[in-house]
Amino acid sequence: TYLCGGSLLSQTWSLPAAHCIPYAAPQGTITVGAHNLWNSGTNYTIKSIVNHPGWNRYKRNNDVALINHKSVAFSDTVKPICLPSPDVCFNEGTACVVSGWGYTTERGPISDTLQEVAVKIIDYQTCSDSTMYSTMVFPDSQVCAGYVDGQKDSCAGDSGGPLACRLGPNDPWVLYGVVSWGWGCARARKPGVYAKASHYHDWIEETTGGFGKVSLPEKA
Ligand code: 4AZ
């Protein structure tokens, strides 16, 4: 059994990381609405899985997949997350939230209960400079988030889960990143690297057929 996160985009589509999908006979169930990993949540059967055609395990690029599953019942605790528009943009230093049941330290163990932590967006230049990932060139399809001093981060087992950001306190949370990789976890100058969901807007629309336009409620 695999431990990974994912984000519900609609009743029938979820978005995990491509590196979460097993090589052989990908199938099974997703669990939604869980808090405790072992004894809560509801399982839904997977119908099909589409890895991003550009997924590259060695370059760790395009680390996104789409899962088509049986229709999930939404509730107060089970809701889809909004996709950002393709040109969404967050300032460096914006605090976003990453969550999962993954390793609570670099060498484990995983967590029984869902954890969340705020991490801050780090711009490409900083993330690829000599103090961080040195000469690494980050494609526009990835985004770094974390802290210069480390200490707070996603880790193995959180992969595929959401990096959720919002433009302001009254704006919706959007899926900005998908937990993808990093050097270790919570190390100083080695922030988490996320697949940037907005970069995959067109691929998500084409693959899923789109989720329809939803009009926003009037603001009071
Ligand atoms: C992993 O091994 C992994 N610190 C995921 C996220 C991060 C590191 C490792 C980010 O799946």
CSV table of C-alpha atoms and ligand atoms in Angstrom, one decimal:
chain,number,residue,atom,x,y,z
A,1,THR,CA,0.0,0.0,0.0
A,2,TYR,CA,1.2,3.5,-0.9
A,3,LEU,CA,1.0,6.6,1.3
A,4,CYS,CA,0.4,9.8,-0.7
A,5,GLY,CA,-1.8,12.8,-0.6
A,6,GLY,CA,-4.0,14.2,-3.3
A,7,SER,CA,-6.5,17.0,-3.9
A,8,LEU,CA,-10.1,16.6,-4.9
A,9,LEU,CA,-10.9,18.7,-7.9
A,10,SER,CA,-14.4,17.5,-8.5
A,11,GLN,CA,-16.6,14.6,-7.4
A,12,THR,CA,-14.9,12.3,-9.9
A,13,TRP,CA,-11.3,13.7,-10.3
A,14,SER,CA,-8.4,13.9,-7.9
A,15,LEU,CA,-4.9,15.2,-8.5
A,16,PRO,CA,-1.9,13.4,-6.8
A,17,ALA,CA,1.8,13.4,-7.7
A,18,ALA,CA,2.9,11.2,-10.6
A,19,HIS,CA,5.5,9.6,-8.4
A,20,CYS,CA,2.7,8.3,-6.2
A,21,ILE,CA,1.4,6.0,-9.0
A,22,PRO,CA,2.9,2.5,-8.8
A,23,TYR,CA,4.6,1.2,-12.0
A,24,ALA,CA,2.6,-2.0,-12.1
A,25,ALA,CA,-1.2,-2.3,-12.4
A,26,PRO,CA,-2.2,1.0,-10.9
A,27,GLN,CA,-5.6,0.5,-9.4
A,28,GLY,CA,-7.4,0.4,-6.0
A,29,THR,CA,-9.1,3.1,-4.0
A,30,ILE,CA,-8.6,6.6,-2.8
A,31,THR,CA,-9.6,7.6,0.8
A,32,VAL,CA,-11.3,10.9,1.4
A,33,GLY,CA,-12.4,12.7,4.5
A,34,ALA,CA,-9.9,11.0,6.8
A,35,HIS,CA,-8.4,12.6,9.9
A,36,ASN,CA,-6.9,9.6,11.5
A,37,LEU,CA,-5.1,7.6,8.7
A,38,TRP,CA,-6.1,4.2,10.0
A,39,ASN,CA,-9.7,4.4,11.1
A,40,SER,CA,-11.5,7.2,9.3
A,41,GLY,CA,-12.5,8.3,5.9
A,42,THR,CA,-14.4,6.7,3.0
A,43,ASN,CA,-12.9,4.7,0.2
A,44,TYR,CA,-13.8,5.2,-3.5
A,45,THR,CA,-12.8,2.9,-6.3
A,46,ILE,CA,-10.4,4.2,-8.9
A,47,LYS,CA,-11.6,4.0,-12.5
A,48,SER,CA,-8.5,5.2,-14.3
A,49,ILE,CA,-5.3,7.1,-13.8
A,50,VAL,CA,-3.6,9.4,-16.2
A,51,ASN,CA,0.1,10.4,-15.6
A,52,HIS,CA,1.2,13.6,-17.1
A,53,PRO,CA,2.7,12.7,-20.5
A,54,GLY,CA,5.8,14.8,-19.6
A,55,TRP,CA,6.4,13.1,-16.2
A,56,ASN,CA,10.1,12.5,-15.8
A,57,ARG,CA,11.1,10.5,-12.8
A,58,TYR,CA,14.8,11.4,-13.0
A,59,LYS,CA,14.3,15.1,-13.6
A,60,ARG,CA,11.3,15.0,-11.2
A,61,ASN,CA,9.5,17.2,-13.7
A,62,ASN,CA,5.8,17.3,-14.4
A,63,ASP,CA,5.1,15.3,-11.2
A,64,VAL,CA,1.3,15.3,-11.5
A,65,ALA,CA,-1.3,12.7,-12.3
A,66,LEU,CA,-5.1,12.7,-12.5
A,67,ILE,CA,-7.3,10.0,-10.9
A,68,ASN,CA,-10.8,9.4,-12.2
A,69,HIS,CA,-12.8,7.7,-9.4
A,70,LYS,CA,-16.3,6.9,-8.3
A,71,SER,CA,-18.4,9.9,-7.4
A,72,VAL,CA,-17.4,11.3,-4.0
A,73,ALA,CA,-20.1,12.7,-1.7
A,74,PHE,CA,-19.2,16.2,-0.6
A,75,SER,CA,-19.8,17.4,3.0
A,76,ASP,CA,-18.6,19.9,5.5
A,77,THR,CA,-15.3,18.0,5.7
A,78,VAL,CA,-15.0,16.8,2.1
A,79,LYS,CA,-14.8,19.5,-0.5
A,80,PRO,CA,-12.9,20.1,-3.8
A,81,ILE,CA,-10.2,22.8,-3.9
A,82,CYS,CA,-10.2,25.5,-6.5
A,83,LEU,CA,-7.7,25.4,-9.3
A,84,PRO,CA,-5.9,28.7,-9.8
A,85,SER,CA,-6.0,30.6,-13.1
A,86,PRO,CA,-3.0,29.9,-15.3
A,87,ASP,CA,-1.5,33.2,-14.6
A,88,VAL,CA,-2.0,33.3,-10.8
A,89,CYS,CA,1.0,34.7,-9.0
A,90,PHE,CA,2.0,34.8,-5.3
A,91,ASN,CA,4.7,37.1,-3.9
A,92,GLU,CA,7.7,35.5,-2.4
A,93,GLY,CA,7.1,35.2,1.3
A,94,THR,CA,3.4,34.4,1.0
A,95,ALA,CA,2.5,31.9,3.6
A,96,CYS,CA,0.7,28.8,2.2
A,97,VAL,CA,-0.4,25.6,3.9
A,98,VAL,CA,0.8,22.1,3.2
A,99,SER,CA,-0.7,19.1,4.8
A,100,GLY,CA,-0.4,15.3,5.0
A,101,TRP,CA,0.2,12.2,7.0
A,102,GLY,CA,3.9,12.0,5.9
A,103,TYR,CA,7.1,11.7,7.9
A,104,THR,CA,7.2,14.0,10.9
A,105,THR,CA,11.0,13.9,10.7
A,106,GLU,CA,13.4,13.1,7.8
A,107,ARG,CA,13.6,9.5,8.9
A,108,GLY,CA,10.0,9.0,9.9
A,109,PRO,CA,7.7,7.9,11.3
A,110,ILE,CA,4.5,8.9,9.5
A,111,SER,CA,1.7,10.6,11.4
A,112,ASP,CA,-1.5,8.9,12.5
A,113,THR,CA,-3.4,12.2,12.2
A,114,LEU,CA,-3.5,14.8,9.4
A,115,GLN,CA,-0.9,17.5,10.0
A,116,GLU,CA,-0.6,21.0,8.5
A,117,VAL,CA,2.1,23.6,8.4
A,118,ALA,CA,2.6,27.0,6.9
A,119,VAL,CA,5.4,27.3,4.4
A,120,LYS,CA,6.5,30.5,2.5
A,121,ILE,CA,6.9,30.9,-1.2
A,122,ILE,CA,10.6,31.2,-2.2
A,123,ASP,CA,11.3,32.8,-5.6
A,124,TYR,CA,13.3,30.9,-8.3
A,125,GLN,CA,16.4,33.0,-8.0
A,126,THR,CA,16.7,32.5,-4.3
A,127,CYS,CA,15.8,28.8,-4.6
A,128,SER,CA,18.5,28.1,-7.2
A,129,ASP,CA,21.3,30.3,-5.8
A,130,SER,CA,24.4,29.0,-4.2
A,131,THR,CA,22.9,29.1,-0.7
A,132,MET,CA,20.0,26.8,-1.7
A,133,TYR,CA,19.8,24.3,-4.6
A,134,SER,CA,22.9,26.0,-6.1
A,135,THR,CA,23.1,25.5,-9.8
A,136,MET,CA,19.7,23.8,-10.2
A,137,VAL,CA,17.5,25.4,-12.8
A,138,PHE,CA,13.9,25.3,-11.8
A,139,PRO,CA,11.4,25.0,-14.6
A,140,ASP,CA,8.4,27.3,-14.5
A,141,SER,CA,6.4,24.2,-13.7
A,142,GLN,CA,7.8,24.0,-10.1
A,143,VAL,CA,7.7,26.2,-7.1
A,144,CYS,CA,9.8,26.3,-3.9
A,145,ALA,CA,8.3,26.8,-0.5
A,146,GLY,CA,9.8,26.6,3.0
A,147,TYR,CA,12.3,28.4,5.2
A,148,VAL,CA,15.9,29.3,4.9
A,149,ASP,CA,16.4,27.8,8.4
A,150,GLY,CA,14.3,24.7,7.5
A,151,GLN,CA,12.5,23.3,10.5
A,152,LYS,CA,9.1,23.2,8.8
A,153,ASP,CA,8.5,21.3,5.6
A,154,SER,CA,6.6,18.5,3.9
A,155,CYS,CA,8.3,15.1,3.7
A,156,ALA,CA,8.0,11.6,2.3
A,157,GLY,CA,4.4,10.4,2.5
A,158,ASP,CA,3.1,13.9,2.0
A,159,SER,CA,3.7,13.7,-1.7
A,160,GLY,CA,0.8,14.5,-4.0
A,161,GLY,CA,-0.8,16.6,-1.3
A,162,PRO,CA,-1.8,20.2,-1.6
A,163,LEU,CA,0.2,23.3,-1.1
A,164,ALA,CA,-2.8,25.6,-0.7
A,165,CYS,CA,-2.5,29.4,-1.0
A,166,ARG,CA,-4.9,32.3,-1.1
A,167,LEU,CA,-4.5,35.9,-2.4
A,168,GLY,CA,-6.2,37.4,0.7
A,169,PRO,CA,-8.0,36.4,3.8
A,170,ASN,CA,-11.4,36.6,2.0
A,171,ASP,CA,-10.3,34.8,-1.1
A,172,PRO,CA,-10.6,31.0,-1.7
A,173,TRP,CA,-7.8,28.6,-1.1
A,174,VAL,CA,-6.4,27.5,-4.4
A,175,LEU,CA,-4.2,24.5,-5.2
A,176,TYR,CA,-0.9,26.2,-6.0
A,177,GLY,CA,1.5,23.3,-5.5
A,178,VAL,CA,1.6,19.5,-5.3
A,179,VAL,CA,4.1,18.0,-2.9
A,180,SER,CA,6.9,16.7,-5.1
A,181,TRP,CA,10.5,16.6,-3.8
A,182,GLY,CA,13.3,18.1,-1.8
A,183,TRP,CA,16.7,17.3,-0.4
A,184,GLY,CA,15.8,15.6,2.9
A,185,CYS,CA,13.1,17.3,4.9
A,186,ALA,CA,13.1,20.5,6.8
A,187,ARG,CA,16.9,21.0,6.3
A,188,ALA,CA,18.3,24.5,6.3
A,189,ARG,CA,18.4,26.0,2.8
A,190,LYS,CA,16.7,22.9,1.3
A,191,PRO,CA,13.0,23.9,1.0
A,192,GLY,CA,10.3,21.7,-0.4
A,193,VAL,CA,9.8,21.7,-4.2
A,194,TYR,CA,6.3,21.6,-5.5
A,195,ALA,CA,4.7,21.0,-8.9
A,196,LYS,CA,3.0,24.2,-9.8
A,197,ALA,CA,-0.7,23.4,-10.4
A,198,SER,CA,-1.4,26.5,-12.5
A,199,HIS,CA,1.1,25.4,-15.0
A,200,TYR,CA,-1.1,22.3,-15.7
A,201,HIS,CA,-4.3,24.2,-16.2
A,202,ASP,CA,-4.8,23.2,-19.8
A,203,TRP,CA,-3.7,19.6,-19.4
A,204,ILE,CA,-6.2,19.3,-16.5
A,205,GLU,CA,-9.0,20.8,-18.6
A,206,GLU,CA,-8.3,18.6,-21.6
A,207,THR,CA,-7.9,15.4,-19.5
A,208,THR,CA,-11.0,15.9,-17.3
A,209,GLY,CA,-13.2,17.7,-19.8
A,210,GLY,CA,-13.3,20.6,-17.3
A,211,PHE,CA,-15.4,21.1,-14.3
A,212,GLY,CA,-17.7,23.8,-15.6
A,213,LYS,CA,-17.6,27.4,-14.7
A,214,VAL,CA,-19.0,28.2,-11.3
A,215,SER,CA,-20.1,31.8,-10.5
A,216,LEU,CA,-19.0,33.3,-7.2
A,217,PRO,CA,-21.5,34.2,-4.6
A,218,GLU,CA,-22.2,38.0,-4.2
A,219,LYS,CA,-20.0,39.6,-1.7
A,220,ALA,CA,-21.9,41.1,1.2
B,1,4AZ,C1,9.5,12.5,-0.8
B,1,4AZ,O1,10.4,11.8,-0.6
B,1,4AZ,C2,9.6,14.0,-0.4
B,1,4AZ,N1,10.7,18.4,1.7
B,1,4AZ,C3,8.5,14.8,-0.5
B,1,4AZ,C4,8.6,16.1,-0.2
B,1,4AZ,C5,9.8,16.6,0.3
B,1,4AZ,C6,10.9,15.8,0.5
B,1,4AZ,C7,10.8,14.4,0.1
B,1,4AZ,C8,9.9,18.1,0.6
B,1,4AZ,O2,8.5,12.1,-1.3
